[in-house]
PDB file of C-alpha atoms in Angstrom:
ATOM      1  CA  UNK C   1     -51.734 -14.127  83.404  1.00  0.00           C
ATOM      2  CA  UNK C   2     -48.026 -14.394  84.692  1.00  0.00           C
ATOM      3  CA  UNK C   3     -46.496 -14.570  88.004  1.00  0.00           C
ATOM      4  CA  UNK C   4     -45.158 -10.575  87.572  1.00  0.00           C
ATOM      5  CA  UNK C   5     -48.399  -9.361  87.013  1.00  0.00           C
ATOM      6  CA  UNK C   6     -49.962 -11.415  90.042  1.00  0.00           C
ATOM      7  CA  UNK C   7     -47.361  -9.739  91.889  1.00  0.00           C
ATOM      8  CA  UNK C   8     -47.976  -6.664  90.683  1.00  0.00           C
ATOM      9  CA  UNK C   9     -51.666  -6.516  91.577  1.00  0.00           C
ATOM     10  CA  UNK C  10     -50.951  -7.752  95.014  1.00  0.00           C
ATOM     11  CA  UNK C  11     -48.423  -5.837  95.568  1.00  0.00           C
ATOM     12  CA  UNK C  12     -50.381  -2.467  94.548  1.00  0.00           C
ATOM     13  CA  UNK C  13     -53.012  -3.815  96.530  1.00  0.00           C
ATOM     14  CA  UNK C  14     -51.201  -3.499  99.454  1.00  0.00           C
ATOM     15  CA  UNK C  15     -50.397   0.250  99.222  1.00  0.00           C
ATOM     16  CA  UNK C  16     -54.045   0.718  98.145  1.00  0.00           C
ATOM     17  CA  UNK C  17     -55.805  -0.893 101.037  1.00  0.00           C
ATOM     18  CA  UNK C  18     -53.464   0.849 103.491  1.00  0.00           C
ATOM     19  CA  UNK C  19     -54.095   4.488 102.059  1.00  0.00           C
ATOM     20  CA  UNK C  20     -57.937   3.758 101.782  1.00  0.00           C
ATOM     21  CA  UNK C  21     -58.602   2.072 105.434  1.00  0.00           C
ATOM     22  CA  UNK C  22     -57.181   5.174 107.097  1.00  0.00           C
ATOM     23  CA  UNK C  23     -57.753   7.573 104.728  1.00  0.00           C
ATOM     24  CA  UNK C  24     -59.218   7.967 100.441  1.00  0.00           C
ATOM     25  CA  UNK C  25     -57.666   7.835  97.222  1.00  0.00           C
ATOM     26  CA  UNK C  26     -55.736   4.629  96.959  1.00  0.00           C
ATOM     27  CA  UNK C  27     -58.429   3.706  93.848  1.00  0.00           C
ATOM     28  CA  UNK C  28     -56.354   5.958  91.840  1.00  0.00           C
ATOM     29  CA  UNK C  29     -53.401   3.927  92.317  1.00  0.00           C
ATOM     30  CA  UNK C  30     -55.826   0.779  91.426  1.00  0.00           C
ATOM     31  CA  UNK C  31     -57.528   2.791  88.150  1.00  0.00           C
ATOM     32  CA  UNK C  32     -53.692   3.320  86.938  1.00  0.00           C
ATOM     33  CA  UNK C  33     -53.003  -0.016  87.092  1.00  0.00           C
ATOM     34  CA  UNK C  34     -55.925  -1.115  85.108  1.00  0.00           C
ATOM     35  CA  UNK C  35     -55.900   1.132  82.633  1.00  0.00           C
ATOM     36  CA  UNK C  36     -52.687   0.814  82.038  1.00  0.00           C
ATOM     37  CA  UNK C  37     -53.358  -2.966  81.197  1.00  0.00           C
ATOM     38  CA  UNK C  38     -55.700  -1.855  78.899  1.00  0.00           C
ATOM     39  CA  UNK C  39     -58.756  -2.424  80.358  1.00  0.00           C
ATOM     40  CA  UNK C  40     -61.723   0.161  79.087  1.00  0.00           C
ATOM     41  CA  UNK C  41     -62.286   2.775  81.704  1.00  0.00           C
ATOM     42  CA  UNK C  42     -66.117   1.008  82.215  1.00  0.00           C
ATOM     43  CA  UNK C  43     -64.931  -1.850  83.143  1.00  0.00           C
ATOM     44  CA  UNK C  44     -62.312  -0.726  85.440  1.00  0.00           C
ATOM     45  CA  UNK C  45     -64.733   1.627  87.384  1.00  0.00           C
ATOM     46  CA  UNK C  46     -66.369  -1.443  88.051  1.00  0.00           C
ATOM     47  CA  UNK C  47     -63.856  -4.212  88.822  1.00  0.00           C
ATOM     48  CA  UNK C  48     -61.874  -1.866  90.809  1.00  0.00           C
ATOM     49  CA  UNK C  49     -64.745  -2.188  94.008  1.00  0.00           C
ATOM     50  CA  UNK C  50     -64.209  -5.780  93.756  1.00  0.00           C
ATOM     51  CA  UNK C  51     -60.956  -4.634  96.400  1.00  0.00           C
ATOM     52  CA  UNK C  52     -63.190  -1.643  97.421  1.00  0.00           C
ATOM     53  CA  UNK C  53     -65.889  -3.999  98.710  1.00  0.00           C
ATOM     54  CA  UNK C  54     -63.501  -6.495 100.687  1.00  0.00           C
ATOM     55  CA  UNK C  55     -61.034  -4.153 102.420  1.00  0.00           C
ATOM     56  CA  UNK C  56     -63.601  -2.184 104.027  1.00  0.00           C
ATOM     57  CA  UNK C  57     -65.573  -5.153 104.887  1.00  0.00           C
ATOM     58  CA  UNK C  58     -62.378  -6.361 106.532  1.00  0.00           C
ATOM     59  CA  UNK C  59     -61.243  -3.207 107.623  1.00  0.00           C
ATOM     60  CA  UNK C  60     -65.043  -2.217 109.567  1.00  0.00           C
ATOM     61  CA  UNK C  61     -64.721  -6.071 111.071  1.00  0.00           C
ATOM     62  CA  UNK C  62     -61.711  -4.765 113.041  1.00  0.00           C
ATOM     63  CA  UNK C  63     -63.078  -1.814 114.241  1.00  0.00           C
ATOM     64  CA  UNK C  64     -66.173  -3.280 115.108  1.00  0.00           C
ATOM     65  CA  UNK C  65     -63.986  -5.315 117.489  1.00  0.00           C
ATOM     66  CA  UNK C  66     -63.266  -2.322 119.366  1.00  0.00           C
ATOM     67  CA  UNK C  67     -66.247  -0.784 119.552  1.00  0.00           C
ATOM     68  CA  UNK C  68     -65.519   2.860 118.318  1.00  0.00           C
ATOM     69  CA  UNK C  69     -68.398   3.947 117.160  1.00  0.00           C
ATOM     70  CA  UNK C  70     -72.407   3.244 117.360  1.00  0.00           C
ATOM     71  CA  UNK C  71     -72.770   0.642 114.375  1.00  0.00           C
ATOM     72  CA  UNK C  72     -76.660   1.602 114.989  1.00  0.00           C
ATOM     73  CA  UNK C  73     -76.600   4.826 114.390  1.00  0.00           C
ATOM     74  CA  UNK C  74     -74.080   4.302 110.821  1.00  0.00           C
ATOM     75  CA  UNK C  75     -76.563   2.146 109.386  1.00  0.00           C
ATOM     76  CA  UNK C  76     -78.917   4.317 109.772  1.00  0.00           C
ATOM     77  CA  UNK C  77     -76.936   7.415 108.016  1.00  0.00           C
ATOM     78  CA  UNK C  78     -76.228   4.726 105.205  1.00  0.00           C
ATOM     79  CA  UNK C  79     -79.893   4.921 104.236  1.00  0.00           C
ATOM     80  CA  UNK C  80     -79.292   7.599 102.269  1.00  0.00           C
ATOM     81  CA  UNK C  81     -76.011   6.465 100.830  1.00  0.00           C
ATOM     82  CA  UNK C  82     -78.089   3.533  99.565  1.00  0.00           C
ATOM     83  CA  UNK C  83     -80.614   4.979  97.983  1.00  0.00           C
ATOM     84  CA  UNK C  84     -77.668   7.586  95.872  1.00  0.00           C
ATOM     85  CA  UNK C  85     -75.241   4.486  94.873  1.00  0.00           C
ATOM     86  CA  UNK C  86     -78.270   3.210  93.217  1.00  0.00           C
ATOM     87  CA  UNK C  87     -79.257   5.647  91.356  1.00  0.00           C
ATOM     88  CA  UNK C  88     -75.252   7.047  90.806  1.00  0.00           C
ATOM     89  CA  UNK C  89     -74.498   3.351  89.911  1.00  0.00           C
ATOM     90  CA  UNK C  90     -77.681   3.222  87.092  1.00  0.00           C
ATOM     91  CA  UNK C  91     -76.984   7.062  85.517  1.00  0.00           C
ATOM     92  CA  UNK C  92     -74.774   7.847  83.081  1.00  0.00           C
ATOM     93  CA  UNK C  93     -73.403  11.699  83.591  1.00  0.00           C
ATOM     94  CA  UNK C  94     -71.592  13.700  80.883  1.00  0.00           C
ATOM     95  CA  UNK C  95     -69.086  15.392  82.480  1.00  0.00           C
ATOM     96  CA  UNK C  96     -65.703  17.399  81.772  1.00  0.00           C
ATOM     97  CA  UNK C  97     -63.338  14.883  83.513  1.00  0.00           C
ATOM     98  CA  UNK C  98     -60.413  17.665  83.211  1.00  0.00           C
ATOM     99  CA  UNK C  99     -61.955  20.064  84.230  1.00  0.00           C
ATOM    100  CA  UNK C 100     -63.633  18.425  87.479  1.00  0.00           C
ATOM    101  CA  UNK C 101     -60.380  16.761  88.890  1.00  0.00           C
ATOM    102  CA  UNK C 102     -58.964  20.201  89.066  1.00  0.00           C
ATOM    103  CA  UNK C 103     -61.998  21.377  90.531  1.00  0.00           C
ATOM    104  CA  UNK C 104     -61.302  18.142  92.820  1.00  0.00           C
ATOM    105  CA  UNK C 105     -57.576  18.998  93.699  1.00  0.00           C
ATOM    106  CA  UNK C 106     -58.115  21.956  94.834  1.00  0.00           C
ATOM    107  CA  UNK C 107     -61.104  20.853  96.964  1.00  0.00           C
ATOM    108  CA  UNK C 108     -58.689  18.403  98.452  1.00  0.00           C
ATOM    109  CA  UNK C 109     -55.532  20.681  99.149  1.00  0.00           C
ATOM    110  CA  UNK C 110     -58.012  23.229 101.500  1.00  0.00           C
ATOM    111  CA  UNK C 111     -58.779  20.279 103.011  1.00  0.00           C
ATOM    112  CA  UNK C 112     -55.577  19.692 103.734  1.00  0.00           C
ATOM    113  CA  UNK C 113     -55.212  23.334 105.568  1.00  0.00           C
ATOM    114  CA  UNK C 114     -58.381  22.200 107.950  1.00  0.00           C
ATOM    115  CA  UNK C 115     -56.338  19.142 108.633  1.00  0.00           C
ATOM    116  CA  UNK C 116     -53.021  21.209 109.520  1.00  0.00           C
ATOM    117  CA  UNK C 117     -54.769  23.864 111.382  1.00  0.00           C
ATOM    118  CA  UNK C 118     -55.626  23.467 114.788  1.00  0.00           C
ATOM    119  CA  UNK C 119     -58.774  24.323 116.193  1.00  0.00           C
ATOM    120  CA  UNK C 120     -58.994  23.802 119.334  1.00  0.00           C
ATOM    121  CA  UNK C 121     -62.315  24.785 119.552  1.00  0.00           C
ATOM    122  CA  UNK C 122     -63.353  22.002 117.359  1.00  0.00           C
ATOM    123  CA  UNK C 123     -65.840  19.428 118.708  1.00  0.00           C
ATOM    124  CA  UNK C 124     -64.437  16.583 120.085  1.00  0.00           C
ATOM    125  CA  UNK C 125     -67.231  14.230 120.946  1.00  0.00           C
ATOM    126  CA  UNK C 126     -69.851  12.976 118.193  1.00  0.00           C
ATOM    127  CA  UNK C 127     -73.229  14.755 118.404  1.00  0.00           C
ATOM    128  CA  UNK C 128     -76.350  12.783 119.986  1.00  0.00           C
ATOM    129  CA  UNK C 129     -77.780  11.202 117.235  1.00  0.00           C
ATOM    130  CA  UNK C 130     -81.508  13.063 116.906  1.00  0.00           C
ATOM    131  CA  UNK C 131     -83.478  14.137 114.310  1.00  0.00           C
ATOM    132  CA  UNK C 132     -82.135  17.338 113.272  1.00  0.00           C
ATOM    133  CA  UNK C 133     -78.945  15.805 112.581  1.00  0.00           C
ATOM    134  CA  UNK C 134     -80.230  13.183 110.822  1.00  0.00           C
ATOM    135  CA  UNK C 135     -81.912  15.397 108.116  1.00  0.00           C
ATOM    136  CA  UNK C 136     -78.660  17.702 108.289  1.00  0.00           C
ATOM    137  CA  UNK C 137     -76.770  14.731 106.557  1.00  0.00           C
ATOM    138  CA  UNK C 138     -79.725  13.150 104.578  1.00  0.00           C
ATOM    139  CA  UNK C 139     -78.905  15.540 101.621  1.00  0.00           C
ATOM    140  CA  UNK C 140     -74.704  14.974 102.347  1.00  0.00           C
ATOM    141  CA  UNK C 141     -74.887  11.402 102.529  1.00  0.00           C
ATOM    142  CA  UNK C 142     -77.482  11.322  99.709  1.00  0.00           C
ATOM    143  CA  UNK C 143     -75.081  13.046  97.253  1.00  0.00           C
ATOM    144  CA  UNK C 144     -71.930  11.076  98.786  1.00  0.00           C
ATOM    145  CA  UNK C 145     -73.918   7.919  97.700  1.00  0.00           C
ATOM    146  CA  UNK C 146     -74.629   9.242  94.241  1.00  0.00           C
ATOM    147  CA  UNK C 147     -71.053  10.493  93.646  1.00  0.00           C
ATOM    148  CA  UNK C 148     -69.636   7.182  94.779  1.00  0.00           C
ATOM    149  CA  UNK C 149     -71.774   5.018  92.880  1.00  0.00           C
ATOM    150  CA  UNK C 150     -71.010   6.791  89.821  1.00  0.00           C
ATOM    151  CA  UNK C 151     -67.421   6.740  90.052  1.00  0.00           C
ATOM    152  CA  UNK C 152     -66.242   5.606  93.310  1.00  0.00           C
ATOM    153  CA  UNK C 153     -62.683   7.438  93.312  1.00  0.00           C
ATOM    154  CA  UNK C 154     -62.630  10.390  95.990  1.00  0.00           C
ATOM    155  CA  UNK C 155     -65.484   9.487  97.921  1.00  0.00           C
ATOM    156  CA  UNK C 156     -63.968   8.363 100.958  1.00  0.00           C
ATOM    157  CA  UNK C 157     -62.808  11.992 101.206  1.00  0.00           C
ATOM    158  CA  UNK C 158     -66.189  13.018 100.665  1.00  0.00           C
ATOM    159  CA  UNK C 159     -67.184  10.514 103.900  1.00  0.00           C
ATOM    160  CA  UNK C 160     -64.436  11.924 105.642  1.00  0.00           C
ATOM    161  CA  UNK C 161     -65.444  15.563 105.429  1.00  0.00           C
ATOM    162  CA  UNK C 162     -69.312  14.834 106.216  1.00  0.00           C
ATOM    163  CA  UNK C 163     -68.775  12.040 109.137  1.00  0.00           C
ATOM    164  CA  UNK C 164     -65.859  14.689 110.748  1.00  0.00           C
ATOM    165  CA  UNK C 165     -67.698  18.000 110.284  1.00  0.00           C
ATOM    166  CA  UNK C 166     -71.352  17.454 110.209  1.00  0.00           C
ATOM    167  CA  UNK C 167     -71.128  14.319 113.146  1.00  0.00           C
ATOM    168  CA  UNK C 168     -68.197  15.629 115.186  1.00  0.00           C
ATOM    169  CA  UNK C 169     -66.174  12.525 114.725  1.00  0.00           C
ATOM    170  CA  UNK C 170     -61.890  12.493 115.696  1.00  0.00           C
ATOM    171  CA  UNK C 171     -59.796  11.256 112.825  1.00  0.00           C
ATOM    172  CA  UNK C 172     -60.149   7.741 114.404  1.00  0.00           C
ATOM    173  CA  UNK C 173     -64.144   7.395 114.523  1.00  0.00           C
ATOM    174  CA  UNK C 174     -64.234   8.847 110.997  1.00  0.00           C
ATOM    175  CA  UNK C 175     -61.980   6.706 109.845  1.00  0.00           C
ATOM    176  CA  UNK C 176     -64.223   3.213 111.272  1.00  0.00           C
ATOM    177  CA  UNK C 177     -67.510   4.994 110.099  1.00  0.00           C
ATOM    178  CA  UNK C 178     -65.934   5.594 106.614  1.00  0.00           C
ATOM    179  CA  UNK C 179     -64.702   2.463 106.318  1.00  0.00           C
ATOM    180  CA  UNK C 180     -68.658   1.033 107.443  1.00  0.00           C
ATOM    181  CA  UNK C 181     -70.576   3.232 104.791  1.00  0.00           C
ATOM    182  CA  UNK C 182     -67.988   2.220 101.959  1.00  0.00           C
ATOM    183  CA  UNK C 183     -68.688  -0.923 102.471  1.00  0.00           C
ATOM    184  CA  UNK C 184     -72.144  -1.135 102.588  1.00  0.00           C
ATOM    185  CA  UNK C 185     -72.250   0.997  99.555  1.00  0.00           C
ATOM    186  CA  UNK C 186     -70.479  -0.971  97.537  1.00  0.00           C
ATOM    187  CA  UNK C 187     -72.483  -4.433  97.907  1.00  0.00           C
ATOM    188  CA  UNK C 188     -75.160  -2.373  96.092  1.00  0.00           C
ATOM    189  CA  UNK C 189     -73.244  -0.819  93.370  1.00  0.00           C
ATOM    190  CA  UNK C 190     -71.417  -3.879  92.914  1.00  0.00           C
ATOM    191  CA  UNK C 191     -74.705  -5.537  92.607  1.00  0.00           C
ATOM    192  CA  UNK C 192     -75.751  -3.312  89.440  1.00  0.00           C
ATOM    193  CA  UNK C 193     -72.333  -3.618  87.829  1.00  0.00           C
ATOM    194  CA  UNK C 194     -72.048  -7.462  87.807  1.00  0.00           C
ATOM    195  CA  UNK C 195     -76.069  -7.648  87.081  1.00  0.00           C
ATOM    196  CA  UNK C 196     -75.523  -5.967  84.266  1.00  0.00           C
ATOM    197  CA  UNK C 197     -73.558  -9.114  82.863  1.00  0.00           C
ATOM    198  CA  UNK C 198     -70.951  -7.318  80.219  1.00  0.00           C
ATOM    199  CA  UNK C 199     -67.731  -7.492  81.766  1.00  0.00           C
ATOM    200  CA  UNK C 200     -65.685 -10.691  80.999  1.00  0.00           C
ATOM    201  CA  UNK C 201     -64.799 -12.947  83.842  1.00  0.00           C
ATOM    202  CA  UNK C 202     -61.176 -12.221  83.448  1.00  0.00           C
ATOM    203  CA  UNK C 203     -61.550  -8.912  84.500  1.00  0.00           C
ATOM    204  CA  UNK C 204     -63.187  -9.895  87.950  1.00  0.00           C
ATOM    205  CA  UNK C 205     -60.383 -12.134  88.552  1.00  0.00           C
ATOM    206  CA  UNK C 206     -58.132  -9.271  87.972  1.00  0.00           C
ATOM    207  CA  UNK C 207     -60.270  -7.512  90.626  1.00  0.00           C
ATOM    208  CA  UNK C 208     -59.998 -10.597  93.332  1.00  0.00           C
ATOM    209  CA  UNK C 209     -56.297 -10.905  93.164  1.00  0.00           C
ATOM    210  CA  UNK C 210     -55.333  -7.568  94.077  1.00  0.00           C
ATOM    211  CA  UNK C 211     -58.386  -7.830  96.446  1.00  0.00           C
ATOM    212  CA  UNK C 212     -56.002 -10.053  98.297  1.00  0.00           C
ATOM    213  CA  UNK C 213     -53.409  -7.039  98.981  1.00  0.00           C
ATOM    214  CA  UNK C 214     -56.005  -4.816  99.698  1.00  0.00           C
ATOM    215  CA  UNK C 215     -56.515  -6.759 102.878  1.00  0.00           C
ATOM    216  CA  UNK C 216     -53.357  -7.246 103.636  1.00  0.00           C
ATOM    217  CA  UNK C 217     -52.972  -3.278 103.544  1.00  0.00           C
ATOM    218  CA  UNK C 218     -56.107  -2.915 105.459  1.00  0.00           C
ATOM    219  CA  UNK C 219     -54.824  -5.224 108.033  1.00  0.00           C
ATOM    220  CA  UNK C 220     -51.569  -3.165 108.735  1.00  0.00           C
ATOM    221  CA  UNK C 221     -53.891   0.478 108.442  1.00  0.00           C
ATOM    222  CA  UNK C 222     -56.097  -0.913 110.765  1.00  0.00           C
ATOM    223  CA  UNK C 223     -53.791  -2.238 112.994  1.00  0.00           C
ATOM    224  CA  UNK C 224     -51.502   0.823 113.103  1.00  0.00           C
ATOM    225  CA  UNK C 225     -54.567   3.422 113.614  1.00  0.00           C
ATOM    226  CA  UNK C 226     -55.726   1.572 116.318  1.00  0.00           C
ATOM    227  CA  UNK C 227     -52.184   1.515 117.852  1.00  0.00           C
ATOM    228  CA  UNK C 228     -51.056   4.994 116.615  1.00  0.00           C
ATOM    229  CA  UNK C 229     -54.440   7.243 117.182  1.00  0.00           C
ATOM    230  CA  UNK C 230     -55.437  10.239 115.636  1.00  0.00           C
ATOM    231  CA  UNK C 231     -51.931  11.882 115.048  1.00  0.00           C
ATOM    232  CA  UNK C 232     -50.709   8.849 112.739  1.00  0.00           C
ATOM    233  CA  UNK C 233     -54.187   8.810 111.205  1.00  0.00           C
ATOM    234  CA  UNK C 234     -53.772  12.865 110.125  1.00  0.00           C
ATOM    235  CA  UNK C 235     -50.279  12.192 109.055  1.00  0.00           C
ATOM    236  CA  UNK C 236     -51.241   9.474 106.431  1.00  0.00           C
ATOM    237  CA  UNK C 237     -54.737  12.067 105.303  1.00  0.00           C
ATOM    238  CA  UNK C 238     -52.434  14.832 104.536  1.00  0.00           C
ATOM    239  CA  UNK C 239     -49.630  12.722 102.356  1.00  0.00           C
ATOM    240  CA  UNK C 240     -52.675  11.061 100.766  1.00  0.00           C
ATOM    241  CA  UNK C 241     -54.651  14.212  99.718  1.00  0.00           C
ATOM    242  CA  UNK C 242     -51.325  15.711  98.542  1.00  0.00           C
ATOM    243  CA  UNK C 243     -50.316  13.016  95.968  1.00  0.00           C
ATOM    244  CA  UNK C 244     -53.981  12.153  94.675  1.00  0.00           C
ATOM    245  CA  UNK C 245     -53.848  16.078  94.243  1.00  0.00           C
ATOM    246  CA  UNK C 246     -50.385  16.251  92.176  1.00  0.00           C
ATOM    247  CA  UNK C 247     -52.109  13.517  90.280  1.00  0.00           C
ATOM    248  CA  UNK C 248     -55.866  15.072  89.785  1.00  0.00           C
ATOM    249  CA  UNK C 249     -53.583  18.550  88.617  1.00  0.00           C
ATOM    250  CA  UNK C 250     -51.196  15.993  86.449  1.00  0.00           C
ATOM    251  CA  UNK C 251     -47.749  16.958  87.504  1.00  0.00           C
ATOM    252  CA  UNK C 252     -48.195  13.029  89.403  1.00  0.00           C
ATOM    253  CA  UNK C 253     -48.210  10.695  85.882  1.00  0.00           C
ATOM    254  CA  UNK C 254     -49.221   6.795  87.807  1.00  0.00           C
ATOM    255  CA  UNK C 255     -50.673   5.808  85.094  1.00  0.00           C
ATOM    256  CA  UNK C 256     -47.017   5.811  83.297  1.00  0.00           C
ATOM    257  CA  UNK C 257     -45.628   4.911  85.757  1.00  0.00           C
ATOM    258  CA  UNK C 258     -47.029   1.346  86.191  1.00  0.00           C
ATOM    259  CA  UNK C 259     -46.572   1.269  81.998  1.00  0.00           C
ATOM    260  CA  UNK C 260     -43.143   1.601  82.500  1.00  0.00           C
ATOM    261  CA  UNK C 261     -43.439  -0.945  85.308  1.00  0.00           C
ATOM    262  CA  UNK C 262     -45.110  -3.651  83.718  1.00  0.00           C
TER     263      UNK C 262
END
């Protein structure tokens, strides 16, 4: 391994931890990278939580600090994120990858006009945690878990829409809740990856080192979010969404781009 390719993942890492602690989609900028090393896609969708796993545990450390949110209530809506990363993580799923990230980039540009749009009618206090809610997201949270422990990429938008919409979160208490359930969800589908023993030890290693810029990045999200509020948090969403979307439609090439980089 040489010293430009160290520098490389840590340097990527950075970016990547900083677009997924305040908002989703910095894995594609991590799956690029990989693949364009030529590591099989397998093994990249599952060394690439390695940095998944540590940001977010770093990044929901810091906003734990500050007491946001009710940690209580999170772990119990990750119950059913749990349960689907198991199963997501264990299933294989034949599936038209073309033809579902334009389904995704679309998806994520109307998101991007309920971002814009203000609606001032909009809640802006979480709902009481009761039971009614709680089987409301069961199902979301369920599917969330399944999605994310199949592939992982896109899910923290997925998080963002359910924890905003369904439990009346701002930008800011979405964005310390997300970071929570990632995090927890990962351990477990990390867990059935690295049980299932065929990935070389080189590859994990890959996965630590830019682990290390991941926290870095998560440090200077978290820091800023905290600092900047909501409006800085909605600024960095919207840029996000837009770019993984040029990328899902392909008019955004990263993969060739860190090829031409390395």
């Amino acid at each position: 391994m040489t010293l430009t390719l160290i520098a490389i993942l840590i340097i990527s890492g950075v970016v990547v931890g900083f677009i997924n602690t305040l908002s989703a989609g910095g894995t594609t900028i991590s799956i690029a990278l990989y693949l364009a090393l030529g590591i099989p896609a397998q093994t990249t969708n599952a060394i690439n939580r390695v940095g998944v796993l540590i940001q977010n545990g770093f990044a929901s450390a810091m906003f734990y600090r500050k007491h946001i949110i009710n940690y209580k209530h999170i772990f119990l809506y990750s119950l059913p994120i749990i349960i689907g990363t198991f199963v997501g993580s264990l299933v294989a799923v034949n599936i038209d990858e073309k033809v579902f990230d334009i389904c995704f980039a679309i998806v994520l540009l109307l998101m991007v006009i309920f971002l814009v749009v203000d609606n001032k009618a909009k809640q802006t206090a979480p709902r009481e945690f009761n039971i009614k809610t709680y089987l409301i997201t069961f199902p979301l949270f369920l599917i969330t878990g399944f999605y994310g422990g199949f592939v992982q990429t896109g899910t923290g938008f997925l998080l963002i829409a359910v924890v905003g919409s369904v439990l009346g979160y701002d930008l800011l208490q979405t964005t310390a809740a997300k970071n929570t359930l990632m995090f927890i969800y990962t351990i477990v589908a990390m867990g059935v990856f690295f049980l299932r023993g065929d990935i070389e030890a080189k590859y994990w290693v890959y996965g630590l080192i830019h682990s290390i810029g991941n926290v870095i990045g998560s440090y200077i999200a978290a820091h800023y979010a905290l600092k900047k509020g909501n409006g800085f948090v909605k600024i960095i969403i919207i840029c996000v969404i837009v770019l993984t979307a040029l990328s899902l439609f392909g008019i955004l090439d990263l993969k060739n781009i860190f090829k031409n980089i390395i």
